[in-house]
JSON list of C-alpha atoms in Angstrom, two decimals:
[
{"chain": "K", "resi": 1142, "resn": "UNK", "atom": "CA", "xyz": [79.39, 137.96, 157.84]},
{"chain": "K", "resi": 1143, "resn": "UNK", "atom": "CA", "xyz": [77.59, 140.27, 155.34]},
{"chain": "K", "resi": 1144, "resn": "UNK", "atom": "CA", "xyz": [78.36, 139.86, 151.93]},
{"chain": "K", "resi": 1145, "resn": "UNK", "atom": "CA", "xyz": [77.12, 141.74, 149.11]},
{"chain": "K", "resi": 1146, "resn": "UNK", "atom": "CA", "xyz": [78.02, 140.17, 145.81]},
{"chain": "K", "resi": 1147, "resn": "UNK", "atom": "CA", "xyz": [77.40, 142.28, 142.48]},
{"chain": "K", "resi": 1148, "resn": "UNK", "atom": "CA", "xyz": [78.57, 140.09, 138.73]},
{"chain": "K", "resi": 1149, "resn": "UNK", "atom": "CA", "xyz": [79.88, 140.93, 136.57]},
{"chain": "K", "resi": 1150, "resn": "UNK", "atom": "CA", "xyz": [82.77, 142.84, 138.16]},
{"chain": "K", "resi": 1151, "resn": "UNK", "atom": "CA", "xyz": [84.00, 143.78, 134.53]},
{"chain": "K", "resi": 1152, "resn": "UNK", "atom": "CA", "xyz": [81.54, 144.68, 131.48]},
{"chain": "K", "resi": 1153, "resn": "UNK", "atom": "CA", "xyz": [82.35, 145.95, 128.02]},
{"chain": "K", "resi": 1154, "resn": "UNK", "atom": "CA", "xyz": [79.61, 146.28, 125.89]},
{"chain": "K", "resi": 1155, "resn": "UNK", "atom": "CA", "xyz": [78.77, 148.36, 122.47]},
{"chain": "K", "resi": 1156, "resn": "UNK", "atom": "CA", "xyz": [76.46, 151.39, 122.40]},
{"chain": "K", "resi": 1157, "resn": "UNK", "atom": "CA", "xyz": [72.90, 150.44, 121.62]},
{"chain": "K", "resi": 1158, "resn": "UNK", "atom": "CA", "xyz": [73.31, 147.02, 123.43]},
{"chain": "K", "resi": 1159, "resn": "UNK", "atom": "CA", "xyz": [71.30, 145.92, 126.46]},
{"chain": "K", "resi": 1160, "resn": "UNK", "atom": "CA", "xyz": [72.71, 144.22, 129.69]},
{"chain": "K", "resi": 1161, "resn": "UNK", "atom": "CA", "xyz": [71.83, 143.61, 133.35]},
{"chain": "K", "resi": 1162, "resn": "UNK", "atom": "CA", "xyz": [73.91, 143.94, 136.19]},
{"chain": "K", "resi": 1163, "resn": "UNK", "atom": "CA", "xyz": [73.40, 141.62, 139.55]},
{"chain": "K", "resi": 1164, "resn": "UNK", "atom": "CA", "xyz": [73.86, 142.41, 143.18]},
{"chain": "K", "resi": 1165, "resn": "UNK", "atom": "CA", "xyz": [73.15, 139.37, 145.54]},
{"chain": "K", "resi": 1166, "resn": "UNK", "atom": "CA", "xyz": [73.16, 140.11, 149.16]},
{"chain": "K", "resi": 1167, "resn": "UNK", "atom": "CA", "xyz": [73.01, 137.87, 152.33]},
{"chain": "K", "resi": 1168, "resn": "UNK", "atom": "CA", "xyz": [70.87, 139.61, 154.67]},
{"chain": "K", "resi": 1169, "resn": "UNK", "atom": "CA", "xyz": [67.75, 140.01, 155.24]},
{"chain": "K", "resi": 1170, "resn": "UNK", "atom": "CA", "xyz": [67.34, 144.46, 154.47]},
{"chain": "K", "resi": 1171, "resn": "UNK", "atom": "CA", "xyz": [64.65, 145.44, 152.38]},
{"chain": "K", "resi": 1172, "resn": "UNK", "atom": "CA", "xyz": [66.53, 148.60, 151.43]},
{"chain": "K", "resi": 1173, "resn": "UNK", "atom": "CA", "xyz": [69.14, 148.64, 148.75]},
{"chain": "K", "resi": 1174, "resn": "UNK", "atom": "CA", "xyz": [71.06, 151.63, 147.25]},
{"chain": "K", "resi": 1175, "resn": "UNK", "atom": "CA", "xyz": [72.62, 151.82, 143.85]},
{"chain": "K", "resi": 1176, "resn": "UNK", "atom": "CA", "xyz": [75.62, 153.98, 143.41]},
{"chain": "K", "resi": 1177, "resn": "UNK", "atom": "CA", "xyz": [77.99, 155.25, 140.09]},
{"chain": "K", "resi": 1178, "resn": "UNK", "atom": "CA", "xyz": [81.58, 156.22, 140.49]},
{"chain": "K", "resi": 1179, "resn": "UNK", "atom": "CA", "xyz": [83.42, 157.88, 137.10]},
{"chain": "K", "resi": 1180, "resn": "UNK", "atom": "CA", "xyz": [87.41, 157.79, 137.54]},
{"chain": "K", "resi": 1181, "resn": "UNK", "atom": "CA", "xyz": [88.95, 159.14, 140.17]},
{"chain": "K", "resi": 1182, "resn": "UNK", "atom": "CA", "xyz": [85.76, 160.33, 141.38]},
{"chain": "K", "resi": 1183, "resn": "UNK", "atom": "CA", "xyz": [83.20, 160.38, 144.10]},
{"chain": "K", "resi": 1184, "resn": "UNK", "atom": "CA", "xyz": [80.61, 158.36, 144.41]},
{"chain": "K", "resi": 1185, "resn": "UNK", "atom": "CA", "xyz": [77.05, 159.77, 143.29]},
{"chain": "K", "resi": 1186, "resn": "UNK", "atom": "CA", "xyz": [73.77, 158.44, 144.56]},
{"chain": "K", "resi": 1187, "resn": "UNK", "atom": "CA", "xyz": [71.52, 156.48, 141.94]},
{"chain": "K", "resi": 1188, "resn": "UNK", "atom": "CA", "xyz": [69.13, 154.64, 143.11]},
{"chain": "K", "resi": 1189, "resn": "UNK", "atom": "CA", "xyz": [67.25, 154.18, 146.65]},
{"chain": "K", "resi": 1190, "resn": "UNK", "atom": "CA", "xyz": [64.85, 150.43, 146.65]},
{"chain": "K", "resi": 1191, "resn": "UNK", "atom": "CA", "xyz": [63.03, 150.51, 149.89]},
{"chain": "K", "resi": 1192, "resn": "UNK", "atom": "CA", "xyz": [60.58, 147.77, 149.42]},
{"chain": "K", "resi": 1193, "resn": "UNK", "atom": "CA", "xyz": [60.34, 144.52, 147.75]},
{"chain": "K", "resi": 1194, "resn": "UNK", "atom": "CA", "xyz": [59.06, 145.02, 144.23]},
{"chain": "K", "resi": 1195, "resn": "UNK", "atom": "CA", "xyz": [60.39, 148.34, 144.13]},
{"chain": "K", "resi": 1196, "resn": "UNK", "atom": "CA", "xyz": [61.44, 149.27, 140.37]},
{"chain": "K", "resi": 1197, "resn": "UNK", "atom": "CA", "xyz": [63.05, 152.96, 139.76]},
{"chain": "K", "resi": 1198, "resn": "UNK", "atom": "CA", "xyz": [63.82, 154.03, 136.41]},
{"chain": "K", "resi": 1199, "resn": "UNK", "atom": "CA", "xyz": [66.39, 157.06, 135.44]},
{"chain": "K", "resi": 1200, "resn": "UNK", "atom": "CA", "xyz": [67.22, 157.13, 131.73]},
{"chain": "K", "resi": 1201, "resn": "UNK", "atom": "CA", "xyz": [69.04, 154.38, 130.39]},
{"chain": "K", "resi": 1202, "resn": "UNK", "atom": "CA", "xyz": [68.71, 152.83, 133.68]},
{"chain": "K", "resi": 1203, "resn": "UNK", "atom": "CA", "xyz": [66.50, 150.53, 135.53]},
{"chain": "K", "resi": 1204, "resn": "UNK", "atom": "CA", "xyz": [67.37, 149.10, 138.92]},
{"chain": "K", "resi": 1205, "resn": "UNK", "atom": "CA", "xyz": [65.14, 146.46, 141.00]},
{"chain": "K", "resi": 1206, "resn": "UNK", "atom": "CA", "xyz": [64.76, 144.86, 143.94]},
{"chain": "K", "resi": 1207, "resn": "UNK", "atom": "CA", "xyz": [63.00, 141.25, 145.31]},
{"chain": "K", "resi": 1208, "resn": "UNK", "atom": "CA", "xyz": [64.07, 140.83, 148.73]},
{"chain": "K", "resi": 1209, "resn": "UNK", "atom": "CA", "xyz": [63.04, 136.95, 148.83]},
{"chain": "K", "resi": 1210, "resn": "UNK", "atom": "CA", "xyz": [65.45, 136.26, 146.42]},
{"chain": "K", "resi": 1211, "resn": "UNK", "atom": "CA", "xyz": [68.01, 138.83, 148.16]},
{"chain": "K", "resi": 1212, "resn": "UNK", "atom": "CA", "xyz": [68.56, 140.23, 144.89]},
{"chain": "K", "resi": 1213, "resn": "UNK", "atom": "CA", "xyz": [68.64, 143.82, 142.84]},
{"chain": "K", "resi": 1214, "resn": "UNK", "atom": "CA", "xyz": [69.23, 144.41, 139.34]},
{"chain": "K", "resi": 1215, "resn": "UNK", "atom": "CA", "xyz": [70.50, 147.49, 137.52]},
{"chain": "K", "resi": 1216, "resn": "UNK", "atom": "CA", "xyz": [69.14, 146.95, 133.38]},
{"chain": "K", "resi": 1217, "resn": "UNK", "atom": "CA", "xyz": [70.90, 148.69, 131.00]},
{"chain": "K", "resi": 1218, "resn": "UNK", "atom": "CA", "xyz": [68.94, 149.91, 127.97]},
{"chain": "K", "resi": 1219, "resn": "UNK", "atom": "CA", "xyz": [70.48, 150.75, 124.73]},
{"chain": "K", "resi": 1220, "resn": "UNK", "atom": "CA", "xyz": [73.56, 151.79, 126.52]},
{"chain": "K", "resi": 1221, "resn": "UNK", "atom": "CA", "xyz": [75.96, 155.09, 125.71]},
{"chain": "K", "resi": 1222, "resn": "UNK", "atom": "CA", "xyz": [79.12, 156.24, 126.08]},
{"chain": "K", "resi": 1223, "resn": "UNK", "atom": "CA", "xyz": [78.03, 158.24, 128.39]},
{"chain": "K", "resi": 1224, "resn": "UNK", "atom": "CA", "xyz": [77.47, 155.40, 131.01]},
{"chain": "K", "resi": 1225, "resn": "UNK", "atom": "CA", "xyz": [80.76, 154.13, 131.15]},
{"chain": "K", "resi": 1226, "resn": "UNK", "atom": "CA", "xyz": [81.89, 154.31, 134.92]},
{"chain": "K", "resi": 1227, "resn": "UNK", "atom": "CA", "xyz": [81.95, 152.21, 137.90]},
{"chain": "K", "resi": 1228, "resn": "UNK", "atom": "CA", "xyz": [78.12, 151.31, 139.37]},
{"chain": "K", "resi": 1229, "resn": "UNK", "atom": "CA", "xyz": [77.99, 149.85, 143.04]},
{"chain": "K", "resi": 1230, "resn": "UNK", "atom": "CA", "xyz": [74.95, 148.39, 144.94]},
{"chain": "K", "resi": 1231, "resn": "UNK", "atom": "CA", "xyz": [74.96, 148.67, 148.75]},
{"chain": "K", "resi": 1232, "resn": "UNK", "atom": "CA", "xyz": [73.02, 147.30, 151.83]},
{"chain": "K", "resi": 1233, "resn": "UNK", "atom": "CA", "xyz": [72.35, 148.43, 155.59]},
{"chain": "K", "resi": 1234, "resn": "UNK", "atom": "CA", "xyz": [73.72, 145.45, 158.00]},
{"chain": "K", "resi": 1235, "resn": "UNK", "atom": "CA", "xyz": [71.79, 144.30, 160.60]},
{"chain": "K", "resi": 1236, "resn": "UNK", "atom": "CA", "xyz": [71.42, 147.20, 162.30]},
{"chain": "K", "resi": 1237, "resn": "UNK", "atom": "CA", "xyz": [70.85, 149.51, 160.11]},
{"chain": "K", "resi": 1238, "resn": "UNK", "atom": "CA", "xyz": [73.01, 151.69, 160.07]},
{"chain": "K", "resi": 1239, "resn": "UNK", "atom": "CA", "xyz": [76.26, 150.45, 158.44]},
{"chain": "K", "resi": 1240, "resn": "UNK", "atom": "CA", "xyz": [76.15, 150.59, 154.71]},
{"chain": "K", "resi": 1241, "resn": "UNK", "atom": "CA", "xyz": [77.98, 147.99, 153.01]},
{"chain": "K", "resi": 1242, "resn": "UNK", "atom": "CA", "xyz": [78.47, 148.09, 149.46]},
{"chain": "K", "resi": 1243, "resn": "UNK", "atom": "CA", "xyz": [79.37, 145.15, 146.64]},
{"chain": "K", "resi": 1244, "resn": "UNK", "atom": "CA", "xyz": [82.74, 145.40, 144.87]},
{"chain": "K", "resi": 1245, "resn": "UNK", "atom": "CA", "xyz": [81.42, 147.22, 141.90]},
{"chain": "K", "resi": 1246, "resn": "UNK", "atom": "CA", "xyz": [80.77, 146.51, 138.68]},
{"chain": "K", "resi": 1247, "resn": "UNK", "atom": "CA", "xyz": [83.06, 148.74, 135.99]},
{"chain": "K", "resi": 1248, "resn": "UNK", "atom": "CA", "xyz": [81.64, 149.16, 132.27]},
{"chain": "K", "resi": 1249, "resn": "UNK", "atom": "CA", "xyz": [82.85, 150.38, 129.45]},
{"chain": "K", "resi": 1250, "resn": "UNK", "atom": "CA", "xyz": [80.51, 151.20, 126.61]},
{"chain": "K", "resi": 1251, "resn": "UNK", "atom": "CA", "xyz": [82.53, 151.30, 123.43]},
{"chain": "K", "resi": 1252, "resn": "UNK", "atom": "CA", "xyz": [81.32, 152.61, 119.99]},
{"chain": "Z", "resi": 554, "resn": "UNK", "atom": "CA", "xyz": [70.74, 172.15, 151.22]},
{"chain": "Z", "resi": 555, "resn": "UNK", "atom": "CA", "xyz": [73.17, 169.90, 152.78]},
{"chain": "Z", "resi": 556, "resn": "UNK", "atom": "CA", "xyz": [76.65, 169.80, 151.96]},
{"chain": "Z", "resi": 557, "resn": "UNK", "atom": "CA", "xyz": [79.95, 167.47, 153.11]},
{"chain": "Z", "resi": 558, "resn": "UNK", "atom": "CA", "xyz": [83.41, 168.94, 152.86]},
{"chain": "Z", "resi": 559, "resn": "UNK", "atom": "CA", "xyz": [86.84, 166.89, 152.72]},
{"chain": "Z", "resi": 560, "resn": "UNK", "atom": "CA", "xyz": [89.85, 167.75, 152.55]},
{"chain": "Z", "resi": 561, "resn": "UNK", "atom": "CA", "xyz": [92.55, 167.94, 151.75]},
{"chain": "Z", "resi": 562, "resn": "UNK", "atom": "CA", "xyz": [91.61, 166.31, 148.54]},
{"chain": "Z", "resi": 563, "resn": "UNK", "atom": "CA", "xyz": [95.40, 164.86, 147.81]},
{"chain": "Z", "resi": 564, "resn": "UNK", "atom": "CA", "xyz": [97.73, 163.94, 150.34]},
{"chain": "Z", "resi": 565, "resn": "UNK", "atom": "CA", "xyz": [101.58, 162.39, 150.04]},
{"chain": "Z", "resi": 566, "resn": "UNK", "atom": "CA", "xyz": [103.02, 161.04, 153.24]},
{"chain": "Z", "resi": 567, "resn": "UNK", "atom": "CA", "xyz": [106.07, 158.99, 154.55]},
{"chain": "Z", "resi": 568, "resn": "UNK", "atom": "CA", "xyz": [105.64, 155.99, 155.97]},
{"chain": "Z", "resi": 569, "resn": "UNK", "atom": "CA", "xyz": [105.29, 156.39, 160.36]},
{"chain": "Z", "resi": 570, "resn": "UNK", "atom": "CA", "xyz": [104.10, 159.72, 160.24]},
{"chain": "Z", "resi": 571, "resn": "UNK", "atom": "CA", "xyz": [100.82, 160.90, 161.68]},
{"chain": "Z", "resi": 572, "resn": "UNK", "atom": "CA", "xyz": [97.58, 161.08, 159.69]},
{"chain": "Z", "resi": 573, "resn": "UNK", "atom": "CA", "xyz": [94.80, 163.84, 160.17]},
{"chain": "Z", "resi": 574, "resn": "UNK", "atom": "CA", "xyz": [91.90, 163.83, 157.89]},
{"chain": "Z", "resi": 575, "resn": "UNK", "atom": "CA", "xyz": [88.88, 165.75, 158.43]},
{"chain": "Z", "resi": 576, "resn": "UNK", "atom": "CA", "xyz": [84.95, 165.92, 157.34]},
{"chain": "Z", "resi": 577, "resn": "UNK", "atom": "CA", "xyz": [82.25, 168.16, 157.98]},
{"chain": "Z", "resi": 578, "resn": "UNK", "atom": "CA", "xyz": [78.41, 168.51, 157.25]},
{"chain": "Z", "resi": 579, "resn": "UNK", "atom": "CA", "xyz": [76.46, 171.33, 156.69]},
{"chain": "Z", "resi": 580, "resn": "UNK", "atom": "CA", "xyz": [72.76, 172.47, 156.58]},
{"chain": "Z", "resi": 581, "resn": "UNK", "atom": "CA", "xyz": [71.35, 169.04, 158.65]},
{"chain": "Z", "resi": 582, "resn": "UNK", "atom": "CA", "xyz": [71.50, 167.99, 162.33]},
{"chain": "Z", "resi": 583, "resn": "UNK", "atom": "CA", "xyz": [72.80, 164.83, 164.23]},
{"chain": "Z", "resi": 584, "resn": "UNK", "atom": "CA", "xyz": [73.84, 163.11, 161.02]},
{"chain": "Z", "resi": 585, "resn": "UNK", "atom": "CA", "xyz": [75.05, 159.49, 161.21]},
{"chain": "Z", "resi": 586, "resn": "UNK", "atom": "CA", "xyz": [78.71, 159.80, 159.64]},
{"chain": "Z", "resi": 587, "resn": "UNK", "atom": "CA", "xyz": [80.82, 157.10, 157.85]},
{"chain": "Z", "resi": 588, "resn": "UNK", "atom": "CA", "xyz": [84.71, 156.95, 156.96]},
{"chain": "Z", "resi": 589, "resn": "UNK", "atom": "CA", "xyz": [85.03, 153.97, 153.50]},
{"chain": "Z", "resi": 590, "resn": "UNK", "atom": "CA", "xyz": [88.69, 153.56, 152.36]},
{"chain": "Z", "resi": 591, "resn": "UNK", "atom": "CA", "xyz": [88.51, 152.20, 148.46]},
{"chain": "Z", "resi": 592, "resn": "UNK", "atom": "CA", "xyz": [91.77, 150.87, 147.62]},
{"chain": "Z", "resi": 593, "resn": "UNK", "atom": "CA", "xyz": [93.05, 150.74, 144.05]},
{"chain": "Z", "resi": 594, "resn": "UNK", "atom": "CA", "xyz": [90.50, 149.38, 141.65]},
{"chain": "Z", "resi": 595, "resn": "UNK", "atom": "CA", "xyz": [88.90, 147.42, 144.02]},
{"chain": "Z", "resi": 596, "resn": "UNK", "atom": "CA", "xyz": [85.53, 148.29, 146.09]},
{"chain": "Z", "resi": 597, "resn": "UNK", "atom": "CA", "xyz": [84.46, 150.45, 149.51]},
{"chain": "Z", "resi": 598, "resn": "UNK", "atom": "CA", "xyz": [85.18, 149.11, 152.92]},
{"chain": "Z", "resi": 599, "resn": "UNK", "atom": "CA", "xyz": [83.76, 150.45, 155.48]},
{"chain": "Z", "resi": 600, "resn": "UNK", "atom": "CA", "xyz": [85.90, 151.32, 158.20]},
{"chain": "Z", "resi": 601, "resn": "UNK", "atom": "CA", "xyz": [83.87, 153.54, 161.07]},
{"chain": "Z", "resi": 602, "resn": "UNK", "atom": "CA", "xyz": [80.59, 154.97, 161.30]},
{"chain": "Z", "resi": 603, "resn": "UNK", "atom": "CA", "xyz": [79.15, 156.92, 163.75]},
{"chain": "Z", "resi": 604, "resn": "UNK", "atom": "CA", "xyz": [75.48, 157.68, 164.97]},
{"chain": "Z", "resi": 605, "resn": "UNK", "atom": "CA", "xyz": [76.16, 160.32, 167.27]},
{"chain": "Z", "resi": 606, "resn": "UNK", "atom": "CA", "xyz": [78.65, 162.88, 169.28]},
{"chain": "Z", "resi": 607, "resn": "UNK", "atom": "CA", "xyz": [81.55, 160.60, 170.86]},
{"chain": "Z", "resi": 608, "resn": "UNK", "atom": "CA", "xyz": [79.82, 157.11, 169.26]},
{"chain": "Z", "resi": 609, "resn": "UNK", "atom": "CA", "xyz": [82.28, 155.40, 167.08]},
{"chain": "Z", "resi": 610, "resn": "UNK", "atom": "CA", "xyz": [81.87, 152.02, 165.40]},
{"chain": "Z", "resi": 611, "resn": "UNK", "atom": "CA", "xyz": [84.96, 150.34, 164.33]},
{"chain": "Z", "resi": 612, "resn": "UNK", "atom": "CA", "xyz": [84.64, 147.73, 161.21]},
{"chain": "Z", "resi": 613, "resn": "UNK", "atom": "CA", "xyz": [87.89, 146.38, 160.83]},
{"chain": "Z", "resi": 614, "resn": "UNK", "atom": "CA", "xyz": [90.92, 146.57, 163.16]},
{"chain": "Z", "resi": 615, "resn": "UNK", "atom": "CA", "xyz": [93.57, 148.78, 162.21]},
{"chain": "Z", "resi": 616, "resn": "UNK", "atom": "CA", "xyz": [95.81, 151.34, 162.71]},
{"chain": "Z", "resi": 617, "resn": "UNK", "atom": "CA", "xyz": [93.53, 154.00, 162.33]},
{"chain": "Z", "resi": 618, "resn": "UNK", "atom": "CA", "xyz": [91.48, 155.54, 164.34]},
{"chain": "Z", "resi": 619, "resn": "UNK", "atom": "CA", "xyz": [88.20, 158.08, 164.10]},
{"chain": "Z", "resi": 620, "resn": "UNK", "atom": "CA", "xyz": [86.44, 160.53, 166.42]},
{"chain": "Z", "resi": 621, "resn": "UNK", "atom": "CA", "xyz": [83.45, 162.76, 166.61]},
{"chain": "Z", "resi": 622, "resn": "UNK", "atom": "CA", "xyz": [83.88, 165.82, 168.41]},
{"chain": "Z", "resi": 623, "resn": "UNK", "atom": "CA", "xyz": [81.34, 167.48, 167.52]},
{"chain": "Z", "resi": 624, "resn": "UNK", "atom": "CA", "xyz": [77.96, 166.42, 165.75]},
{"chain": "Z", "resi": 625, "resn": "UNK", "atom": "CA", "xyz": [78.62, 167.46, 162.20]},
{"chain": "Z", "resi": 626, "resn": "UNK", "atom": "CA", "xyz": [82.85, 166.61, 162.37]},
{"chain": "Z", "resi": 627, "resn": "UNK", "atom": "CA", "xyz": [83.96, 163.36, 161.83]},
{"chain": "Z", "resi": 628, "resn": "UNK", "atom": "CA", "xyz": [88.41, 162.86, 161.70]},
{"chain": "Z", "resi": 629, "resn": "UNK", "atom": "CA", "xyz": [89.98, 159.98, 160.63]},
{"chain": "Z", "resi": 630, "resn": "UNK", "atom": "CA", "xyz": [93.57, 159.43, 162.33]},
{"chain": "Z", "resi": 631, "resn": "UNK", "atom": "CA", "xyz": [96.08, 157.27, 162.39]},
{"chain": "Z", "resi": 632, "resn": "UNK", "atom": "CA", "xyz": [99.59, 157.58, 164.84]},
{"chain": "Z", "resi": 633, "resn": "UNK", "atom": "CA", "xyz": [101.93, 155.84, 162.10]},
{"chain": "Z", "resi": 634, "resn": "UNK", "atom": "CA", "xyz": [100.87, 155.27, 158.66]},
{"chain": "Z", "resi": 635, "resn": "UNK", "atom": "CA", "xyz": [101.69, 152.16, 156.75]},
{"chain": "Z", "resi": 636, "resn": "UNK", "atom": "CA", "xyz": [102.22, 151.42, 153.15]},
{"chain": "Z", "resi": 637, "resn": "UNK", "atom": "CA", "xyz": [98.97, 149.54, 152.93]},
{"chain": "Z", "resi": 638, "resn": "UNK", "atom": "CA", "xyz": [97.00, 152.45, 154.07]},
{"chain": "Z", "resi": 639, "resn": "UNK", "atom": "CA", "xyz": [97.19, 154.32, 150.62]},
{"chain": "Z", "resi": 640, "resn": "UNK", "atom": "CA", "xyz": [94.11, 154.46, 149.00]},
{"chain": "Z", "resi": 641, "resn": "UNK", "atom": "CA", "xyz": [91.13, 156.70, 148.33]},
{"chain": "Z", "resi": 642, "resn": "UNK", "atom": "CA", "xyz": [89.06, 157.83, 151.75]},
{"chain": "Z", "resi": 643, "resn": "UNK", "atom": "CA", "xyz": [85.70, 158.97, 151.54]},
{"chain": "Z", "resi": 644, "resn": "UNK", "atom": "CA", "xyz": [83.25, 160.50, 154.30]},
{"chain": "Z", "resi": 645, "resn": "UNK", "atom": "CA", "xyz": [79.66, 159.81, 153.76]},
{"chain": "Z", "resi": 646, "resn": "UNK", "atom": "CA", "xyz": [76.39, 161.03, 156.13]},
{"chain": "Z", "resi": 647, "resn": "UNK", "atom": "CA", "xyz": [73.19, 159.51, 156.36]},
{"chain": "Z", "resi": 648, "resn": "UNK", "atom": "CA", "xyz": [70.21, 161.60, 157.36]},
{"chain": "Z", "resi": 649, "resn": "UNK", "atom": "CA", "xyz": [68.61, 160.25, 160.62]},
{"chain": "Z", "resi": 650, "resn": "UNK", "atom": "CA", "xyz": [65.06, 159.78, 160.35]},
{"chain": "Z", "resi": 651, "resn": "UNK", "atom": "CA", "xyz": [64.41, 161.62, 164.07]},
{"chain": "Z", "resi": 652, "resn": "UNK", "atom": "CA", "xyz": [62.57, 159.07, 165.53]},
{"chain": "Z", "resi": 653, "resn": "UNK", "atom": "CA", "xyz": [65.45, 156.32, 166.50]},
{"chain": "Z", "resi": 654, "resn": "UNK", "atom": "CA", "xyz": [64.21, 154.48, 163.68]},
{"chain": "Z", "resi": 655, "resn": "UNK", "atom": "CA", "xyz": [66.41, 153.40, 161.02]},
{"chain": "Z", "resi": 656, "resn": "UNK", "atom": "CA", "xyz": [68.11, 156.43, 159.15]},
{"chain": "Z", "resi": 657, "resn": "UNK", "atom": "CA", "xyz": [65.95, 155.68, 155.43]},
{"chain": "Z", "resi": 658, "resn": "UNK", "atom": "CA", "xyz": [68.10, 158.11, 153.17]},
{"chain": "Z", "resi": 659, "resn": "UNK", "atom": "CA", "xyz": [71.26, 157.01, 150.58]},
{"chain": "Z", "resi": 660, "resn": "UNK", "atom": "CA", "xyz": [74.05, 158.07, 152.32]},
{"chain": "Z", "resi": 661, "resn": "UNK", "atom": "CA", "xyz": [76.20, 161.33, 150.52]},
{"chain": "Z", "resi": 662, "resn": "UNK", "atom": "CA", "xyz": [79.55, 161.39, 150.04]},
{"chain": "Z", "resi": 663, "resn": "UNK", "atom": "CA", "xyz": [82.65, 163.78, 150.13]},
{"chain": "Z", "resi": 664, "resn": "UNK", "atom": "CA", "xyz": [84.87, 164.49, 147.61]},
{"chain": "Z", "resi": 665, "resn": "UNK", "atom": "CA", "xyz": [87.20, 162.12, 148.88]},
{"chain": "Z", "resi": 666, "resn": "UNK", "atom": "CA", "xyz": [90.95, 162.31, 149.63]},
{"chain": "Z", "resi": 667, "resn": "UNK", "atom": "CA", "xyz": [93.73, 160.40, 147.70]},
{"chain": "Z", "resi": 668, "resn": "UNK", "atom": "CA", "xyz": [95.83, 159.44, 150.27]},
{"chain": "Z", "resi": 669, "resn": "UNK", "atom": "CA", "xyz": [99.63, 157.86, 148.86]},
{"chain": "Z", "resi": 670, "resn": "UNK", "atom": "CA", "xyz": [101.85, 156.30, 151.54]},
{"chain": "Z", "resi": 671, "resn": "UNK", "atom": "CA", "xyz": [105.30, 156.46, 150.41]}
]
């Protein structure tokens, strides 16, 4: 069974703080999506890591991805207000064409 | 530019009565189409995609159905609806790549529909 594992589920952190969030996944994809839902929302497209190694920046916001390890990270840098939502990673199963996504990951940046 | 439509976008309905949502893309060709249900604070299941015209794939047994009738229309049904099928529903596409390859986009979602059993 696929799993897709992101920690921490729940984050509160001040503005101007740094943090990293982790997505773990068991198979073996190179590709791995990044995703932000604000309340009561959609969900809005962030990120696309097609390779290992890959590193995309937007912003505040880093995400990476080493497919040895089976792992991504989303960095926050000196985070805002404005970030505060819900941020999902997701993976293709093994064939490719479901897209399975972690639990999410739901931060609050307070003042 | 491509766009997804959902609707409705709110929906109240009694428990054992029929369920009927629909999704549509526009502006790309032979999409591959998904149906998530997120319940209540908690994260996206997957519950049917589809990579073509009459080609459904079923994640988790339930009482809910889907169907492609045509290749940009994707409907999620169910016969009788249970409490535990309230939650949020979201349609997503995937561009396919053309070549039978694996589709290499992010998939797009809908604006969702907030579906409350009652």
């Amino acid at each position: 069974e696929l799993k897709v594992e992101q920690n921490p589920l729940f984050l509160s952190m001040q503005e101007g703080k740094n943090y990293t969030i982790y997505c773990n996944y068991s198979t073996t994809s190179d590709r791995l999506y990044w995703y932000r839902q604000d309340p009561g929302k959609s969900l809005e497209s962030l990120f696309v890591l097609l390779s290992n190694g890959a590193v995309k920046q937007e912003g505040r916001l880093m995400a990476s991805l080493d497919t040895k390890a089976r792992l991504s990270t989303l960095h926050i840098t000196a985070a805002v207000h404005d970030l505060s939502a819900t941020y999902f990673c997701a993976v293709e199963g093994e064939s490719g064409y479901a897209l399975n996504f972690g639990k999410g990951t739901s931060l609050l940046v307070t003042p | 530019s491509q766009t997804i439509h959902q609707w409705p976008a709110t929906l109240v309905q009694p428990v054992g009565s029929p369920l009927s949502l629909e999704c549509t893309v526009e502006g790309t060709s032979n999409p591959n189409l998904y149906w998530y249900r997120q319940a209540a604070g908690r994260g996206l299941q997957l519950l049917f995609y589809s990579v073509g015209i009459g080609q459904i794939s079923s994640e988790v047994p339930q009482n809910l159905s889907a169907s492609r009738p045509q290749d940009r229309q994707f409907i999620l049904s169910s016969k009788k609806l249970l409490l535990s099928d309230s939650g949020f529903y979201l349609c997503a596409w995937r561009k396919f790549s053309g070549d039978f390859s694996r589709p290499t986009n992010e998939a797009f979602f809908g604006q969702g529909t907030r579906l409350t059993v009652v």
